[in-house]
XYZ file of C-alpha atoms in Angstrom:
404
model
C 1.757 58.598 62.549
C 3.030 61.318 65.039
C 6.637 62.223 65.866
C 6.086 60.271 69.101
C 4.967 57.034 67.381
C 7.480 56.694 64.475
C 10.354 55.401 66.498
C 8.030 52.861 68.251
C 7.381 51.089 64.818
C 9.219 50.322 61.701
C 9.433 51.980 58.284
C 8.293 48.478 56.714
C 5.009 48.380 58.805
C 4.374 52.113 58.283
C 4.682 51.585 54.722
C 2.492 48.493 54.578
C -0.212 50.540 56.084
C 0.433 53.766 54.093
C -2.404 55.384 52.179
C -0.708 54.431 48.834
C -0.292 50.807 49.901
C -3.818 50.432 51.063
C -5.265 51.943 47.909
C -3.007 49.713 45.825
C -4.216 46.705 47.744
C -7.886 47.759 47.125
C -7.177 48.161 43.262
C -5.568 44.575 43.294
C -8.774 43.252 44.800
C -10.746 45.097 41.924
C -8.506 43.843 39.281
C -8.784 40.191 40.651
C -12.553 40.733 40.790
C -12.722 41.504 37.128
C -10.647 38.706 35.855
C -12.390 36.078 38.037
C -15.731 37.472 36.578
C -14.528 37.370 33.042
C -13.386 34.058 33.533
C -16.871 32.815 34.749
C -18.536 34.552 31.841
C -20.122 37.290 34.074
C -18.679 40.209 32.397
C -17.107 40.675 28.895
C -13.373 40.050 28.605
C -12.995 43.363 27.052
C -14.357 45.052 30.020
C -12.251 42.940 32.345
C -9.158 44.040 30.313
C -9.979 47.731 30.569
C -10.685 47.448 34.471
C -7.417 45.532 35.000
C -5.430 48.031 33.010
C -6.860 50.898 35.018
C -6.049 49.257 38.227
C -2.591 50.941 38.609
C -2.079 53.081 41.855
C 0.004 55.482 39.983
C -3.077 56.589 37.878
C -4.918 57.873 41.032
C -4.680 60.870 43.258
C -4.355 58.990 46.530
C -4.406 62.070 48.794
C -7.756 63.073 47.099
C -9.310 59.579 47.604
C -8.387 59.789 51.340
C -9.801 63.231 51.689
C -13.078 62.275 50.016
C -13.475 59.239 52.171
C -14.468 61.334 55.244
C -17.362 62.813 53.489
C -18.313 59.340 51.861
C -17.965 57.357 55.035
C -15.758 54.918 53.350
C -12.525 54.984 51.427
C -13.858 52.462 48.953
C -16.710 54.803 47.585
C -14.351 57.538 46.186
C -11.940 54.823 45.018
C -14.537 52.868 43.097
C -15.727 56.327 41.674
C -12.152 57.301 40.550
C -11.724 53.765 39.002
C -14.838 54.106 37.114
C -13.766 57.536 35.679
C -10.355 56.137 34.829
C -11.959 53.104 33.003
C -14.426 55.265 31.141
C -11.557 57.232 29.664
C -10.690 54.252 27.451
C -13.735 52.077 27.429
C -17.131 53.556 28.467
C -18.850 50.186 27.792
C -16.797 48.648 30.672
C -17.960 51.128 33.313
C -20.944 49.368 34.520
C -18.666 46.281 35.238
C -16.298 48.017 37.538
C -17.081 46.779 41.108
C -19.656 44.495 39.799
C -21.308 42.297 42.423
C -19.098 43.729 45.158
C -19.503 45.968 48.144
C -17.388 48.559 50.028
C -16.632 46.280 52.910
C -15.571 43.538 50.416
C -12.871 45.606 49.077
C -11.824 47.083 52.345
C -11.691 43.905 54.347
C -9.904 42.079 51.432
C -7.395 45.038 51.207
C -6.820 45.023 54.986
C -5.998 41.247 54.677
C -3.639 41.936 51.882
C -1.608 44.597 53.826
C -1.806 42.758 57.098
C -0.254 39.672 55.465
C 2.763 41.875 54.695
C 2.877 43.077 58.270
C 2.477 39.697 59.789
C 5.285 38.201 57.595
C 7.662 40.891 58.892
C 6.569 40.114 62.547
C 7.074 36.303 62.049
C 10.668 36.962 60.553
C 11.706 39.033 63.479
C 9.933 36.772 66.120
C 11.859 33.731 64.724
C 15.122 35.763 65.236
C 14.364 36.882 68.652
C 13.139 33.453 69.833
C 16.263 31.726 68.103
C 18.585 34.051 69.967
C 17.021 33.170 73.118
C 17.355 29.310 72.616
C 21.041 29.944 71.675
C 21.594 31.780 74.932
C 19.702 29.154 77.066
C 22.168 26.497 75.684
C 25.255 28.804 75.808
C 24.520 29.651 79.591
C 22.736 26.604 80.677
C 24.865 26.343 83.859
C 25.801 30.047 84.330
C 24.861 30.900 87.970
C 22.734 33.785 88.742
C 20.260 34.924 91.247
C 16.586 34.100 90.716
C 14.437 36.937 92.027
C 10.878 36.841 93.182
C 8.925 39.860 94.361
C 11.922 41.860 93.255
C 14.021 40.237 95.990
C 16.928 37.417 95.652
C 15.130 34.018 96.062
C 17.708 31.142 95.101
C 20.383 30.460 92.602
C 19.160 29.653 89.180
C 21.119 29.778 85.960
C 20.945 32.345 83.073
C 20.082 29.691 80.612
C 17.096 28.627 82.619
C 15.884 32.385 82.554
C 16.458 32.538 78.695
C 14.556 29.321 77.994
C 11.629 30.929 80.029
C 11.958 33.927 77.994
C 11.983 31.827 74.700
C 9.041 29.514 75.642
C 6.093 32.196 75.236
C 7.924 33.336 71.936
C 8.007 29.868 70.311
C 4.384 29.379 71.362
C 3.430 32.697 69.750
C 5.263 31.704 66.477
C 3.171 28.628 66.027
C -0.091 30.246 67.241
C 0.575 33.300 65.107
C 0.749 31.356 62.108
C -2.325 29.302 62.594
C -4.224 32.510 63.649
C -3.130 34.290 60.397
C -4.098 31.232 58.287
C -7.711 31.645 59.533
C -7.796 35.347 59.521
C -6.349 36.326 56.190
C -9.168 35.468 53.769
C -11.039 37.096 51.093
C -14.187 39.079 51.705
C -16.806 38.926 49.003
C -20.546 39.159 48.726
C -21.638 41.020 51.700
C -25.139 41.805 50.539
C -27.418 38.976 49.210
C -28.219 41.194 46.190
C -24.599 41.514 45.097
C -24.186 37.716 45.271
C -27.357 37.527 43.175
C -25.839 39.614 40.539
C -23.256 36.986 40.044
C -25.981 34.234 38.908
C -24.944 31.578 41.141
C -21.168 31.914 40.269
C -20.247 33.910 43.306
C -18.382 30.968 45.030
C -16.471 30.389 41.780
C -15.491 34.036 41.615
C -14.471 33.960 45.217
C -12.420 31.063 44.782
C -10.505 32.398 41.731
C -10.005 35.690 43.573
C -8.495 34.175 46.740
C -6.226 31.961 44.679
C -4.881 35.026 42.694
C -4.411 37.120 45.707
C -3.092 34.469 47.832
C -5.711 34.705 50.538
C -7.916 32.058 52.076
C -11.354 31.162 50.713
C -13.612 31.346 53.621
C -16.507 29.709 51.859
C -18.943 32.402 52.961
C -18.792 36.081 53.878
C -17.712 37.293 57.305
C -18.702 40.869 57.408
C -20.049 40.869 60.994
C -18.283 37.646 61.889
C -14.987 39.138 63.389
C -13.800 36.205 65.556
C -11.055 34.893 63.394
C -9.751 38.438 62.587
C -10.003 39.551 66.245
C -8.125 36.253 67.165
C -5.077 37.253 65.090
C -5.234 40.641 66.876
C -5.297 38.783 70.198
C -2.304 36.706 69.266
C -0.323 39.846 68.373
C -1.235 41.331 71.786
C -0.095 37.991 73.588
C 3.288 38.125 71.614
C 3.614 41.959 72.403
C 3.223 41.307 76.083
C 5.443 38.245 76.143
C 8.384 40.445 74.430
C 7.444 43.389 77.074
C 8.197 40.829 79.845
C 11.581 40.032 78.211
C 12.222 43.577 77.912
C 11.409 44.384 81.657
C 13.778 41.628 82.764
C 16.638 42.811 80.608
C 16.241 46.524 81.674
C 16.226 45.391 85.346
C 19.172 43.188 84.956
C 20.832 46.087 83.211
C 20.741 48.518 85.815
C 24.025 49.784 87.156
C 23.503 48.243 90.559
C 22.983 44.878 89.063
C 24.929 45.033 85.755
C 24.464 41.386 84.837
C 23.291 41.924 81.191
C 23.333 44.838 78.638
C 21.964 45.500 75.313
C 24.379 45.785 72.502
C 26.485 48.859 72.233
C 27.051 50.903 69.016
C 27.433 54.518 68.098
C 24.433 56.660 68.672
C 22.382 53.803 70.352
C 21.002 54.624 73.791
C 22.540 57.926 74.190
C 21.615 60.750 76.437
C 21.123 64.319 75.462
C 22.594 65.562 78.715
C 24.632 62.701 80.229
C 27.137 61.163 77.911
C 27.963 58.253 80.351
C 24.537 56.739 79.945
C 23.543 53.630 77.779
C 19.977 53.512 77.762
C 18.199 50.134 76.944
C 16.409 51.627 74.012
C 15.227 48.107 72.583
C 13.712 47.231 75.829
C 12.142 50.719 76.005
C 10.423 50.132 72.676
C 9.120 46.727 73.613
C 7.983 47.844 76.965
C 6.180 50.876 75.259
C 4.450 48.555 73.060
C 3.361 46.137 75.681
C 1.689 49.201 77.359
C -0.077 50.223 74.205
C -1.190 47.040 72.702
C -3.720 45.973 75.481
C -5.809 48.881 74.555
C -5.773 48.173 70.757
C -6.811 44.484 71.487
C -9.635 45.645 73.757
C -10.958 48.006 71.122
C -11.047 45.164 68.753
C -12.941 43.006 71.107
C -15.158 45.867 71.914
C -16.053 46.324 68.223
C -17.251 42.668 67.786
C -20.987 43.176 68.735
C -21.919 44.431 65.278
C -25.302 45.210 63.794
C -26.954 42.675 61.718
C -25.244 42.205 58.309
C -23.088 45.392 58.177
C -21.895 47.298 61.210
C -22.338 50.925 61.707
C -19.392 52.452 63.725
C -18.109 49.212 65.259
C -16.262 48.003 61.950
C -14.928 51.633 61.343
C -13.538 51.600 64.920
C -11.776 48.279 64.265
C -10.180 49.471 61.002
C -8.715 52.428 62.846
C -7.313 50.529 65.615
C -5.881 47.561 63.643
C -2.776 49.279 61.857
C -1.964 50.716 65.230
C -1.694 47.331 66.797
C 0.502 45.926 64.164
C 2.746 49.018 64.179
C 3.319 48.438 67.979
C 3.605 44.667 67.570
C 6.348 44.915 64.895
C 8.188 47.638 66.557
C 8.515 45.448 69.684
C 9.629 42.450 67.897
C 12.154 44.299 65.617
C 13.573 45.933 68.646
C 14.165 42.642 70.517
C 15.208 40.741 67.362
C 18.010 43.474 66.987
C 19.064 43.294 70.639
C 18.817 39.736 71.656
C 21.401 38.159 69.353
C 24.124 40.643 70.734
C 23.081 40.627 74.299
C 26.020 41.143 76.594
C 26.060 38.651 79.616
C 28.414 39.415 82.413
C 28.749 35.872 84.038
C 31.376 37.250 86.550
C 28.986 39.977 87.655
C 26.374 37.313 88.144
C 28.690 35.200 90.377
C 29.871 38.309 92.171
C 26.214 39.273 93.158
C 25.576 35.798 94.381
C 28.831 35.757 96.478
C 28.000 39.171 97.994
C 24.510 37.876 99.150
C 26.098 34.757 100.367
C 28.388 36.651 102.607
C 25.520 38.571 104.250
C 23.399 35.523 105.046
C 23.822 32.761 107.657
C 25.815 29.808 106.489
C 22.993 27.308 106.325
C 20.635 29.612 104.199
C 23.446 30.561 102.015
C 24.331 27.025 101.365
C 20.696 25.751 101.001
C 19.328 28.526 98.585
C 22.459 30.385 97.217
C 24.967 27.562 96.286
C 26.191 28.325 92.747
C 26.072 24.520 92.293
C 22.295 24.852 92.085
C 22.771 26.108 88.490
C 23.618 22.695 87.318
C 20.198 21.363 87.944
C 18.668 24.601 86.546
C 20.891 24.114 83.592
C 19.776 20.407 82.932
C 16.112 21.917 83.098
C 16.831 24.591 80.656
C 18.474 22.224 78.158
C 15.351 19.852 78.362
C 13.049 22.826 77.916
C 15.058 23.975 74.814
C 14.871 20.569 73.379
C 10.959 20.478 73.844
C 10.681 23.858 72.361
C 12.640 22.967 69.278
C 10.613 19.784 68.881
C 7.392 21.945 68.832
C 8.994 23.975 65.914
C 9.996 21.006 64.091
C 6.683 19.468 64.388
C 5.198 22.560 62.744
C 6.468 21.816 59.256
C 5.711 25.645 57.978
C 8.033 26.969 60.654
C 10.712 24.463 60.431
C 11.167 24.799 56.634
């Protein structure tokens, strides 16, 4: 992570995809594999006990494993080698059962699902905060008159509540779709090669089911090594969410310009300052969200571009996907965290909104001013906004997982 990317993400997401966290996730996979195979009678209980006891990240030189992954072509290879060495120190007889019946992609895909689950949970929490803040603003300002603008020019009178409801709607839909996409994508990977499944003597499905339950991942019922549709669908949903947040951020930054001055991000010491101009209040939350909206499309495109994978195991495409995935999550969470922090305290200047309407009315012919820029038009916009808020809340309520 470069100095130019750190402030565009969050410490939590950076931590979720850190080298140590990923190695820990791989070790959790290996421990679950040993426990499940012992439960199905495929390996001795004593071997499983030794393997599980050695699957502790603090026992390993994570930096060395990462360094050696370049030469091996996979981070799983030096990890499994180090795990076998660790197990062998206490129980040499258990070494042949380390990583038994599994492949490098099994452990890496499953570990990626584990760390992604943590990151997606962070995204979902902040997405709910951002959407809820907008729904509250929509109700609070349902009939607050403001200028609607099309093609960057005044178009008619609307209400700020109507605008907030329009901002909220894609975020509510993202909450629903993201939860559904994650359910399908965050699944265990096991048995990429027919030979490894054969090692499990017909117990592969039972082992997979036990592991999925222990790790809290879905049981896909089969391997999905080169079937990346569900995984990439989650990436697409993250990209859509980031784009929707970027749209909100663009509008807020435009409405916050000095010449408009209708809204402003929350003010606090050290936030949005300038190195040369002490009078400035830069909209830094919007900046982060807009930056993410610029970066996410390239990440999503890379995921889509990596989908044509060769036969049962990809050469190059899967590896490219792995490199892009954390960057997408880091941008997505940086965006939603920034907006979740700004929207609840968004400063709305209703008087300025009205003044901008009045100034425009004074410059127009009377008939045009009365037809398109009568502040009373905000009443109808407010009714529409309240109806949309009610519909959006009903959508969330119908989704039991999100309403709890």
